[in-house]
Amino acid sequence: MDCSTFLKNLEGILNKILMIGKTKIIRHFQEENQDIKVLEELEGAAKSNKFIRIYLDNIKRTEENREKHKSEPERYRDIVDEVLNSKPFSFFKKRKLKPEEVNQIAERLSTETNKSNIEKLLDIFDYHKFPFESELILNFAKQKPTSKNKIAEKAIDALKHLKSKNIRNFAVDKILNSRYPIDYLEILISNYRQGDFKMLSDIASKTKGPVTHARKIPKPLCREYIRLVSLSYQAVTVFDFR
């Protein structure tokens, strides 16, 4: 494709994408046509073509605005500072933390009194096992749920990685008496004892599939419920009928 053909085709395209300063079109064409200096050709053509001039000016403004609003990378003192002060969803909790980092977060959680900070710190232990005494997490889980924070909810998520007699008793009590026993099934499975299949089978028998279950529990919970019912049957198979 020669330059004149390129410019003729581009003019038709620009009529449609006017005011959209995307540089991808230019970059793509440059990659496909290494022998043409695309930007130089466009600058020359812009002297007589107002659409190309508007297009290039728009790209320039977009680049200037991007640089103006480009923020410096956040610098944190340590992993605890990052957990507590990173922007929502910017800290990847699922990333593999070093053992010393997990310990630092756990140590801070052990002394933290600010409820907002406790919630953020607990969130990490949904993905990583709490390395110290499990009673701390259990005590958080026993707190009365409130709309003001999610401490109890996040502590319950963290308990699935921990094992103790008290944690097992907590899970059994909640499964038998709470409105949503599914919230505690993973904890029980982590603290499974032979014979628990009776309790798990009873819970699993309450649903025959997504439709039946959807009438009993809000739809957002259906998929999670079925997944945990599946886990229940797996636990029964592994621990009671092996």
Coordinates of C-alpha atoms in Angstrom, one line a residue:
M1 CA 0.0 0.0 0.0
D2 CA 1.5 3.4 -1.0
C3 CA 1.2 6.6 1.1
S4 CA -1.6 8.2 -1.1
T5 CA -3.8 5.1 -0.8
F6 CA -3.2 4.9 2.9
L7 CA -4.2 8.6 3.4
K8 CA -7.3 8.2 1.3
N9 CA -8.4 5.2 3.2
L10 CA -7.6 6.9 6.5
E11 CA -9.7 9.9 5.8
G12 CA -12.8 7.7 5.4
I13 CA -12.1 6.0 8.7
L14 CA -11.4 9.3 10.5
N15 CA -14.9 10.5 9.6
K16 CA -16.2 7.7 11.8
I17 CA -13.8 7.8 14.7
L18 CA -13.5 11.6 14.9
M19 CA -12.7 12.8 18.4
I20 CA -11.5 9.3 19.5
G21 CA -7.8 9.7 20.0
K22 CA -6.7 6.1 19.8
T23 CA -3.1 5.5 18.7
K24 CA -3.6 1.8 18.1
I25 CA -4.5 2.5 14.4
I26 CA -1.3 4.3 13.8
R27 CA 0.8 1.7 15.7
H28 CA -0.8 -1.1 13.9
F29 CA -0.3 0.4 10.4
Q30 CA 3.3 1.3 11.3
E31 CA 4.0 -2.3 12.3
E32 CA 2.5 -3.6 9.1
N33 CA 4.4 -1.0 6.9
Q34 CA 7.9 -0.6 8.3
D35 CA 9.0 1.3 5.2
I36 CA 6.6 4.2 5.8
K37 CA 7.1 6.9 8.5
V38 CA 3.5 7.0 9.4
L39 CA 3.5 10.0 11.8
E40 CA 5.6 12.1 9.5
E41 CA 3.2 11.4 6.6
L42 CA 0.2 12.2 8.8
E43 CA 1.7 15.5 9.9
G44 CA 2.3 16.4 6.4
A45 CA -1.2 15.5 5.3
A46 CA -2.7 17.3 8.3
K47 CA -1.7 20.6 6.7
S48 CA -4.4 20.2 4.1
N49 CA -6.8 17.8 5.7
K50 CA -8.7 19.1 8.7
F51 CA -9.9 15.6 9.8
I52 CA -6.3 14.3 10.1
R53 CA -5.4 17.5 11.9
I54 CA -8.2 17.0 14.4
Y55 CA -7.2 13.4 14.8
L56 CA -3.6 14.1 15.6
D57 CA -4.5 17.0 17.9
N58 CA -6.8 14.7 19.8
I59 CA -4.1 12.1 20.2
K60 CA -1.7 14.7 21.5
R61 CA -4.3 15.9 24.1
T62 CA -4.9 12.3 25.2
E63 CA -1.2 11.6 25.7
E64 CA -0.8 14.9 27.6
N65 CA -3.7 14.1 29.9
R66 CA -2.4 10.6 30.5
E67 CA 1.0 11.9 31.6
K68 CA -0.7 14.6 33.8
H69 CA -2.7 12.0 35.6
K70 CA -0.1 9.3 35.7
S71 CA 0.5 8.5 39.4
E72 CA 3.7 7.4 40.9
P73 CA 3.8 3.8 42.1
E74 CA 2.8 3.5 45.7
R75 CA 5.6 2.9 48.1
Y76 CA 4.9 0.9 51.3
R77 CA 7.0 0.4 54.4
D78 CA 6.2 -3.3 54.6
I79 CA 3.6 -5.9 53.8
V80 CA 1.3 -4.7 56.7
D81 CA 1.4 -1.2 55.4
E82 CA 0.5 -2.4 51.9
V83 CA -2.4 -4.5 53.2
L84 CA -3.8 -1.6 55.3
N85 CA -3.3 1.2 52.8
S86 CA -3.5 -0.1 49.3
K87 CA -6.5 0.9 47.3
P88 CA -9.5 -1.4 47.2
F89 CA -8.9 -4.5 45.0
S90 CA -5.3 -3.3 44.2
F91 CA -3.8 -5.7 46.8
F92 CA -3.8 -9.2 45.3
K93 CA -4.6 -11.3 48.3
K94 CA -4.3 -14.5 46.3
R95 CA -0.6 -13.9 45.5
K96 CA 1.9 -16.1 47.2
L97 CA 3.2 -14.4 50.3
K98 CA 6.4 -15.2 52.0
P99 CA 6.1 -16.9 55.4
E100 CA 7.7 -13.9 57.1
E101 CA 5.1 -11.7 55.4
V102 CA 2.2 -13.9 56.6
N103 CA 3.7 -13.7 60.1
Q104 CA 4.0 -9.9 60.0
I105 CA 0.3 -9.6 59.1
A106 CA -0.7 -12.1 61.8
E107 CA 1.4 -10.3 64.4
R108 CA -0.3 -7.0 63.5
L109 CA -3.7 -8.7 63.7
S110 CA -2.9 -9.9 67.2
T111 CA -2.6 -6.4 68.5
E112 CA -4.8 -4.4 66.2
T113 CA -7.8 -2.6 67.7
N114 CA -9.1 -0.6 64.7
K115 CA -12.1 -2.6 63.3
S116 CA -11.5 -1.4 59.7
N117 CA -7.9 -2.6 59.9
I118 CA -8.9 -5.9 61.5
E119 CA -11.2 -6.6 58.6
K120 CA -8.4 -5.9 56.1
L121 CA -5.9 -8.1 57.9
L122 CA -8.4 -10.9 58.3
D123 CA -9.1 -10.8 54.6
I124 CA -5.6 -12.1 53.9
F125 CA -6.3 -15.3 55.9
D126 CA -9.1 -16.3 53.6
Y127 CA -6.2 -17.3 51.3
H128 CA -3.3 -18.0 53.8
K129 CA -3.4 -20.1 57.0
F130 CA -3.2 -18.0 60.1
P131 CA 0.2 -19.1 61.7
F132 CA -0.5 -18.4 65.4
E133 CA -3.0 -19.6 68.0
S134 CA -6.3 -20.2 66.3
E135 CA -8.4 -18.9 69.2
L136 CA -7.8 -15.3 68.0
I137 CA -9.6 -16.1 64.7
L138 CA -12.3 -18.1 66.5
N139 CA -13.0 -15.2 68.8
F140 CA -13.5 -12.9 65.8
A141 CA -15.8 -15.4 64.2
K142 CA -17.9 -15.6 67.3
Q143 CA -18.6 -11.9 67.2
K144 CA -22.1 -10.9 66.5
P145 CA -22.4 -10.0 62.8
T146 CA -23.0 -6.4 62.1
S147 CA -23.7 -4.2 59.0
K148 CA -20.9 -1.9 60.2
N149 CA -18.1 -4.4 59.4
K150 CA -17.4 -7.9 58.1
I151 CA -15.0 -9.1 60.9
A152 CA -17.1 -12.1 61.8
E153 CA -17.7 -13.1 58.2
K154 CA -14.0 -12.8 57.2
A155 CA -12.9 -14.7 60.4
I156 CA -15.3 -17.5 59.4
D157 CA -13.7 -17.7 56.0
A158 CA -10.2 -17.9 57.7
L159 CA -11.3 -20.8 60.0
K160 CA -11.5 -23.2 57.1
H161 CA -7.7 -23.4 57.2
L162 CA -7.5 -24.1 60.9
K163 CA -8.0 -27.2 63.1
S164 CA -8.9 -27.5 66.8
K165 CA -11.6 -29.0 69.0
N166 CA -13.1 -25.6 69.7
I167 CA -13.2 -24.7 66.0
R168 CA -15.0 -28.0 65.3
N169 CA -17.5 -27.5 68.1
F170 CA -18.2 -24.0 66.7
A171 CA -18.8 -25.3 63.2
V172 CA -21.1 -28.1 64.4
D173 CA -23.1 -25.8 66.5
K174 CA -23.6 -23.3 63.7
I175 CA -24.4 -26.1 61.1
L176 CA -27.1 -27.4 63.4
N177 CA -28.5 -24.1 64.6
S178 CA -27.8 -21.3 62.1
R179 CA -30.0 -20.2 59.3
Y180 CA -27.3 -20.7 56.7
P181 CA -25.3 -23.8 57.7
I182 CA -23.5 -23.7 54.3
D183 CA -21.3 -20.9 55.8
Y184 CA -19.7 -23.3 58.1
L185 CA -19.4 -26.5 56.0
E186 CA -15.8 -25.9 54.9
I187 CA -14.8 -25.4 58.5
L188 CA -16.3 -28.7 59.5
I189 CA -14.7 -30.5 56.6
S190 CA -11.3 -29.2 57.7
N191 CA -12.1 -30.6 61.2
Y192 CA -13.9 -33.7 60.0
R193 CA -14.4 -36.8 62.2
Q194 CA -15.6 -40.2 61.1
G195 CA -19.4 -40.3 61.4
D196 CA -20.0 -36.7 60.5
F197 CA -21.5 -38.0 57.3
K198 CA -24.8 -38.2 59.1
M199 CA -24.9 -34.5 59.6
L200 CA -23.5 -33.7 56.2
S201 CA -25.9 -36.0 54.4
D202 CA -28.8 -34.4 56.2
I203 CA -27.7 -31.0 54.9
A204 CA -27.1 -32.3 51.4
S205 CA -30.5 -34.0 51.3
K206 CA -32.2 -30.6 51.7
T207 CA -31.4 -29.9 48.0
K208 CA -32.1 -32.0 45.0
G209 CA -30.5 -29.5 42.6
P210 CA -30.3 -25.8 41.7
V211 CA -34.1 -25.3 41.2
T212 CA -35.2 -26.9 44.5
H213 CA -32.4 -25.1 46.3
A214 CA -33.2 -21.7 44.7
R215 CA -36.5 -21.6 46.5
K216 CA -34.8 -21.9 49.9
I217 CA -31.7 -19.8 49.6
P218 CA -31.1 -16.6 47.6
K219 CA -29.8 -17.2 44.1
P220 CA -26.3 -15.8 44.6
L221 CA -25.7 -18.6 47.1
C222 CA -27.0 -21.4 44.9
R223 CA -23.7 -22.1 43.2
E224 CA -21.7 -21.9 46.4
Y225 CA -24.2 -24.2 48.2
I226 CA -24.0 -26.9 45.6
R227 CA -20.2 -26.7 45.6
L228 CA -20.1 -27.2 49.4
V229 CA -22.6 -30.0 49.2
S230 CA -20.3 -31.6 46.7
L231 CA -17.4 -31.1 49.2
S232 CA -19.6 -32.7 51.9
Y233 CA -20.0 -35.9 49.8
Q234 CA -16.3 -35.9 49.1
A235 CA -15.5 -35.7 52.8
V236 CA -17.9 -38.6 53.5
T237 CA -16.3 -40.7 50.8
V238 CA -12.7 -40.0 52.0
F239 CA -13.2 -40.3 55.7
D240 CA -16.1 -42.8 56.2
F241 CA -16.1 -45.1 53.3
R242 CA -12.5 -45.5 52.3

